[in-house]
């Protein structure tokens, strides 16, 4: 076994990358041809390398650079001390910094998640155990995910944007197809479920007027029958009355409804009027939000995301909080690659209760930064990666190429409104639209 006294961080490498992402529509606008991720590698005195992946942008990357100076020389086991050093330096990051977009814009949660996951990867390698064991051990061998459907324009993103790639079949072909109506969504669902074996389906909404999106949910229900659980997520752009009126039509069809409205109080109002559970990754997004979540009764299910909750151990703690207060816990996602997926799978395997299939954007991506290529889904589930730590290794050549993509594409942050304006000039994000 490794000499455990020498696990001090010697180097931190921060590599922004740009990965091909299709033109997916959501309440904030349109996905750009590339999504930005950042790959973090920590190296110890003893040359053990630990890796992680987070959503990237220039602000987060520069915060990571500062964090790198603070954690140099620190022991990878001393995560509490690392956290404190970051808190002292950056100050407390209030939950209001989350922003109105469907994704979390706080910096510190990303930074700590990046460092924590890489430290856990190192610890796992040093002690010869997997990250799931560091989180308390496996409760299951495979972690189920849901098909994540999007309204989308034609194209698969990157250089292929708006051009059809010839000769592709199956999901790669379906991935390029336009889907702007219930028929397109049902076609996308069939292709995705066939390719990956998903047994639950989520539709991202908040794009078109409510009835059109309700019709897509009802068309999915009609096509897949009552045994395939369905969820729908308009990312909080509905008013309370709209949410109550339109969700009533879907009550028989949905296993849960995600963020129909903005804010805990509005969520609580809607929740009182519906017979289906409400889930959120927008109104209860940090431990700071828990007291008001309980007093208002804003949701039934918290969709955790280790990138936004400050890491895997925080997400485990969240699961205990959820159990205490009668919430279920499931998982949120954003466009990502295999390091994030591996971390999600370790966490999903360790959670005591996993009542719902987790979200993942992974089928929409085609790039990869881990050796051996993309992780595989079997009947919609991913097996916990074998081997110590995260069980995945960096493919340095791919990281190099994707870093070049980052430099070439010129994007520095996610801005779905700007992308949408290229298609619909003057289009503006509205926190509440219908
Ligand atoms: O990828 O467009 C997207 C989603 O809208 C994403 O950004 C959300 O954060 O998937 C997310 C959600 O469940 O709200
Ligand atoms: Mg959501």
mmCIF file of N, CA, C and O in Angstrom, residues 151-192:
data_model
loop_
_atom_site.group_PDB
_atom_site.id
_atom_site.type_symbol
_atom_site.label_atom_id
_atom_site.label_comp_id
_atom_site.label_asym_id
_atom_site.label_seq_id
_atom_site.Cartn_x
_atom_site.Cartn_y
_atom_site.Cartn_z
ATOM 1 N N UNK A 151 -36.431 19.528 -27.018
ATOM 2 C CA UNK A 151 -36.762 20.150 -28.300
ATOM 3 C C UNK A 151 -35.442 20.619 -28.883
ATOM 4 O O UNK A 151 -34.574 21.117 -28.148
ATOM 5 N N UNK A 152 -35.280 20.444 -30.187
ATOM 6 C CA UNK A 152 -33.988 20.850 -30.751
ATOM 7 C C UNK A 152 -34.095 21.214 -32.211
ATOM 8 O O UNK A 152 -35.009 20.772 -32.917
ATOM 9 N N UNK A 153 -33.114 22.006 -32.632
ATOM 10 C CA UNK A 153 -32.977 22.290 -34.052
ATOM 11 C C UNK A 153 -32.140 21.207 -34.690
ATOM 12 O O UNK A 153 -31.497 20.408 -34.008
ATOM 13 N N UNK A 154 -32.132 21.213 -36.018
ATOM 14 C CA UNK A 154 -31.363 20.215 -36.723
ATOM 15 C C UNK A 154 -29.862 20.417 -36.481
ATOM 16 O O UNK A 154 -29.386 21.546 -36.379
ATOM 17 N N UNK A 155 -29.142 19.316 -36.381
ATOM 18 C CA UNK A 155 -27.687 19.402 -36.206
ATOM 19 C C UNK A 155 -27.231 18.741 -34.926
ATOM 20 O O UNK A 155 -28.005 18.591 -33.979
ATOM 21 N N UNK A 156 -25.978 18.318 -34.936
ATOM 22 C CA UNK A 156 -25.434 17.619 -33.763
ATOM 23 C C UNK A 156 -24.432 18.465 -33.005
ATOM 24 O O UNK A 156 -23.766 17.987 -32.097
ATOM 25 N N UNK A 157 -24.291 19.748 -33.402
ATOM 26 C CA UNK A 157 -23.361 20.632 -32.695
ATOM 27 C C UNK A 157 -21.984 20.631 -33.326
ATOM 28 O O UNK A 157 -21.731 19.946 -34.310
ATOM 29 N N UNK A 158 -21.074 21.404 -32.742
ATOM 30 C CA UNK A 158 -19.706 21.481 -33.242
ATOM 31 C C UNK A 158 -19.671 21.875 -34.706
ATOM 32 O O UNK A 158 -20.489 22.660 -35.178
ATOM 33 N N UNK A 159 -18.707 21.290 -35.405
ATOM 34 C CA UNK A 159 -18.562 21.641 -36.816
ATOM 35 C C UNK A 159 -19.697 21.083 -37.661
ATOM 36 O O UNK A 159 -19.877 21.459 -38.805
ATOM 37 N N UNK A 160 -20.449 20.116 -37.073
ATOM 38 C CA UNK A 160 -21.551 19.510 -37.831
ATOM 39 C C UNK A 160 -22.801 20.375 -37.802
ATOM 40 O O UNK A 160 -23.791 20.046 -38.417
ATOM 41 N N UNK A 161 -22.733 21.464 -37.020
ATOM 42 C CA UNK A 161 -23.942 22.248 -36.806
ATOM 43 C C UNK A 161 -24.662 22.569 -38.112
ATOM 44 O O UNK A 161 -24.068 23.084 -39.062
ATOM 45 N N UNK A 162 -25.945 22.242 -38.110
ATOM 46 C CA UNK A 162 -26.836 22.485 -39.246
ATOM 47 C C UNK A 162 -26.435 21.759 -40.540
ATOM 48 O O UNK A 162 -26.974 22.000 -41.579
ATOM 49 N N UNK A 163 -25.426 20.860 -40.455
ATOM 50 C CA UNK A 163 -25.099 20.060 -41.643
ATOM 51 C C UNK A 163 -25.374 18.625 -41.291
ATOM 52 O O UNK A 163 -25.008 18.152 -40.218
ATOM 53 N N UNK A 164 -25.984 17.907 -42.217
ATOM 54 C CA UNK A 164 -26.272 16.505 -41.931
ATOM 55 C C UNK A 164 -25.030 15.682 -42.191
ATOM 56 O O UNK A 164 -24.420 15.791 -43.239
ATOM 57 N N UNK A 165 -24.665 14.843 -41.208
ATOM 58 C CA UNK A 165 -23.555 13.930 -41.452
ATOM 59 C C UNK A 165 -24.123 12.763 -42.242
ATOM 60 O O UNK A 165 -25.168 12.210 -41.872
ATOM 61 N N UNK A 166 -23.436 12.392 -43.299
ATOM 62 C CA UNK A 166 -23.995 11.316 -44.140
ATOM 63 C C UNK A 166 -23.602 9.948 -43.591
ATOM 64 O O UNK A 166 -22.562 9.779 -42.978
ATOM 65 N N UNK A 167 -24.472 8.967 -43.831
ATOM 66 C CA UNK A 167 -24.119 7.572 -43.543
ATOM 67 C C UNK A 167 -24.260 7.174 -42.085
ATOM 68 O O UNK A 167 -23.946 6.054 -41.736
ATOM 69 N N UNK A 168 -24.713 8.087 -41.209
ATOM 70 C CA UNK A 168 -24.884 7.655 -39.818
ATOM 71 C C UNK A 168 -26.275 7.072 -39.626
ATOM 72 O O UNK A 168 -27.234 7.454 -40.304
ATOM 73 N N UNK A 169 -26.349 6.120 -38.704
ATOM 74 C CA UNK A 169 -27.627 5.452 -38.446
ATOM 75 C C UNK A 169 -27.903 5.448 -36.943
ATOM 76 O O UNK A 169 -27.050 5.836 -36.151
ATOM 77 N N UNK A 170 -29.067 4.935 -36.591
ATOM 78 C CA UNK A 170 -29.398 4.747 -35.174
ATOM 79 C C UNK A 170 -29.382 6.070 -34.420
ATOM 80 O O UNK A 170 -29.744 7.119 -34.951
ATOM 81 N N UNK A 171 -28.917 6.011 -33.145
ATOM 82 C CA UNK A 171 -28.948 7.219 -32.318
ATOM 83 C C UNK A 171 -28.098 8.359 -32.912
ATOM 84 O O UNK A 171 -28.551 9.513 -32.925
ATOM 85 N N UNK A 172 -26.881 8.109 -33.449
ATOM 86 C CA UNK A 172 -26.127 9.235 -34.025
ATOM 87 C C UNK A 172 -26.932 9.984 -35.094
ATOM 88 O O UNK A 172 -26.815 11.205 -35.220
ATOM 89 N N UNK A 173 -27.760 9.265 -35.845
ATOM 90 C CA UNK A 173 -28.595 9.935 -36.852
ATOM 91 C C UNK A 173 -29.724 10.701 -36.157
ATOM 92 O O UNK A 173 -29.996 11.872 -36.474
ATOM 93 N N UNK A 174 -30.350 10.044 -35.201
ATOM 94 C CA UNK A 174 -31.471 10.685 -34.489
ATOM 95 C C UNK A 174 -30.983 11.918 -33.723
ATOM 96 O O UNK A 174 -31.707 12.902 -33.590
ATOM 97 N N UNK A 175 -29.760 11.843 -33.235
ATOM 98 C CA UNK A 175 -29.164 12.938 -32.476
ATOM 99 C C UNK A 175 -29.046 14.215 -33.315
ATOM 100 O O UNK A 175 -28.989 15.321 -32.791
ATOM 101 N N UNK A 176 -28.974 14.038 -34.632
ATOM 102 C CA UNK A 176 -28.857 15.210 -35.521
ATOM 103 C C UNK A 176 -30.207 15.802 -35.906
ATOM 104 O O UNK A 176 -30.293 16.891 -36.434
ATOM 105 N N UNK A 177 -31.251 15.010 -35.676
ATOM 106 C CA UNK A 177 -32.575 15.390 -36.193
ATOM 107 C C UNK A 177 -33.216 16.539 -35.445
ATOM 108 O O UNK A 177 -33.064 16.655 -34.232
ATOM 109 N N UNK A 178 -34.002 17.285 -36.163
ATOM 110 C CA UNK A 178 -34.789 18.344 -35.538
ATOM 111 C C UNK A 178 -35.929 17.709 -34.723
ATOM 112 O O UNK A 178 -36.451 16.676 -35.113
ATOM 113 N N UNK A 179 -36.308 18.316 -33.617
ATOM 114 C CA UNK A 179 -37.479 17.848 -32.861
ATOM 115 C C UNK A 179 -38.154 19.089 -32.293
ATOM 116 O O UNK A 179 -37.678 19.659 -31.312
ATOM 117 N N UNK A 180 -39.247 19.506 -32.938
ATOM 118 C CA UNK A 180 -39.886 20.751 -32.506
ATOM 119 C C UNK A 180 -41.365 20.564 -32.185
ATOM 120 O O UNK A 180 -42.069 21.530 -31.916
ATOM 121 N N UNK A 181 -41.813 19.308 -32.241
ATOM 122 C CA UNK A 181 -43.233 19.060 -31.964
ATOM 123 C C UNK A 181 -43.376 17.683 -31.309
ATOM 124 O O UNK A 181 -42.396 16.938 -31.202
ATOM 125 N N UNK A 182 -44.604 17.338 -30.878
ATOM 126 C CA UNK A 182 -44.772 16.059 -30.187
ATOM 127 C C UNK A 182 -44.267 14.861 -31.005
ATOM 128 O O UNK A 182 -43.635 13.959 -30.456
ATOM 129 N N UNK A 183 -44.480 14.900 -32.305
ATOM 130 C CA UNK A 183 -44.036 13.784 -33.143
ATOM 131 C C UNK A 183 -42.509 13.642 -33.118
ATOM 132 O O UNK A 183 -41.962 12.542 -32.978
ATOM 133 N N UNK A 184 -41.826 14.773 -33.225
ATOM 134 C CA UNK A 184 -40.353 14.776 -33.184
ATOM 135 C C UNK A 184 -39.849 14.270 -31.840
ATOM 136 O O UNK A 184 -38.866 13.533 -31.757
ATOM 137 N N UNK A 185 -40.525 14.663 -30.764
ATOM 138 C CA UNK A 185 -40.113 14.247 -29.414
ATOM 139 C C UNK A 185 -40.311 12.743 -29.237
ATOM 140 O O UNK A 185 -39.451 12.041 -28.693
ATOM 141 N N UNK A 186 -41.431 12.228 -29.734
ATOM 142 C CA UNK A 186 -41.672 10.785 -29.600
ATOM 143 C C UNK A 186 -40.621 10.013 -30.413
ATOM 144 O O UNK A 186 -40.065 9.003 -29.946
ATOM 145 N N UNK A 187 -40.293 10.505 -31.600
ATOM 146 C CA UNK A 187 -39.269 9.853 -32.432
ATOM 147 C C UNK A 187 -37.921 9.863 -31.711
ATOM 148 O O UNK A 187 -37.198 8.862 -31.670
ATOM 149 N N UNK A 188 -37.576 10.999 -31.122
ATOM 150 C CA UNK A 188 -36.311 11.119 -30.381
ATOM 151 C C UNK A 188 -36.294 10.128 -29.206
ATOM 152 O O UNK A 188 -35.284 9.466 -28.941
ATOM 153 N N UNK A 189 -37.439 10.025 -28.526
ATOM 154 C CA UNK A 189 -37.519 9.123 -27.366
ATOM 155 C C UNK A 189 -37.309 7.671 -27.791
ATOM 156 O O UNK A 189 -36.566 6.924 -27.136
ATOM 157 N N UNK A 190 -37.939 7.272 -28.905
ATOM 158 C CA UNK A 190 -37.767 5.886 -29.362
ATOM 159 C C UNK A 190 -36.307 5.619 -29.675
ATOM 160 O O UNK A 190 -35.751 4.597 -29.267
ATOM 161 N N UNK A 191 -35.672 6.550 -30.397
ATOM 162 C CA UNK A 191 -34.274 6.334 -30.807
ATOM 163 C C UNK A 191 -33.367 6.264 -29.579
ATOM 164 O O UNK A 191 -32.481 5.408 -29.491
ATOM 165 N N UNK A 192 -33.596 7.160 -28.624
ATOM 166 C CA UNK A 192 -32.711 7.187 -27.452
ATOM 167 C C UNK A 192 -32.920 5.946 -26.579
ATOM 168 O O UNK A 192 -31.962 5.331 -26.103
#
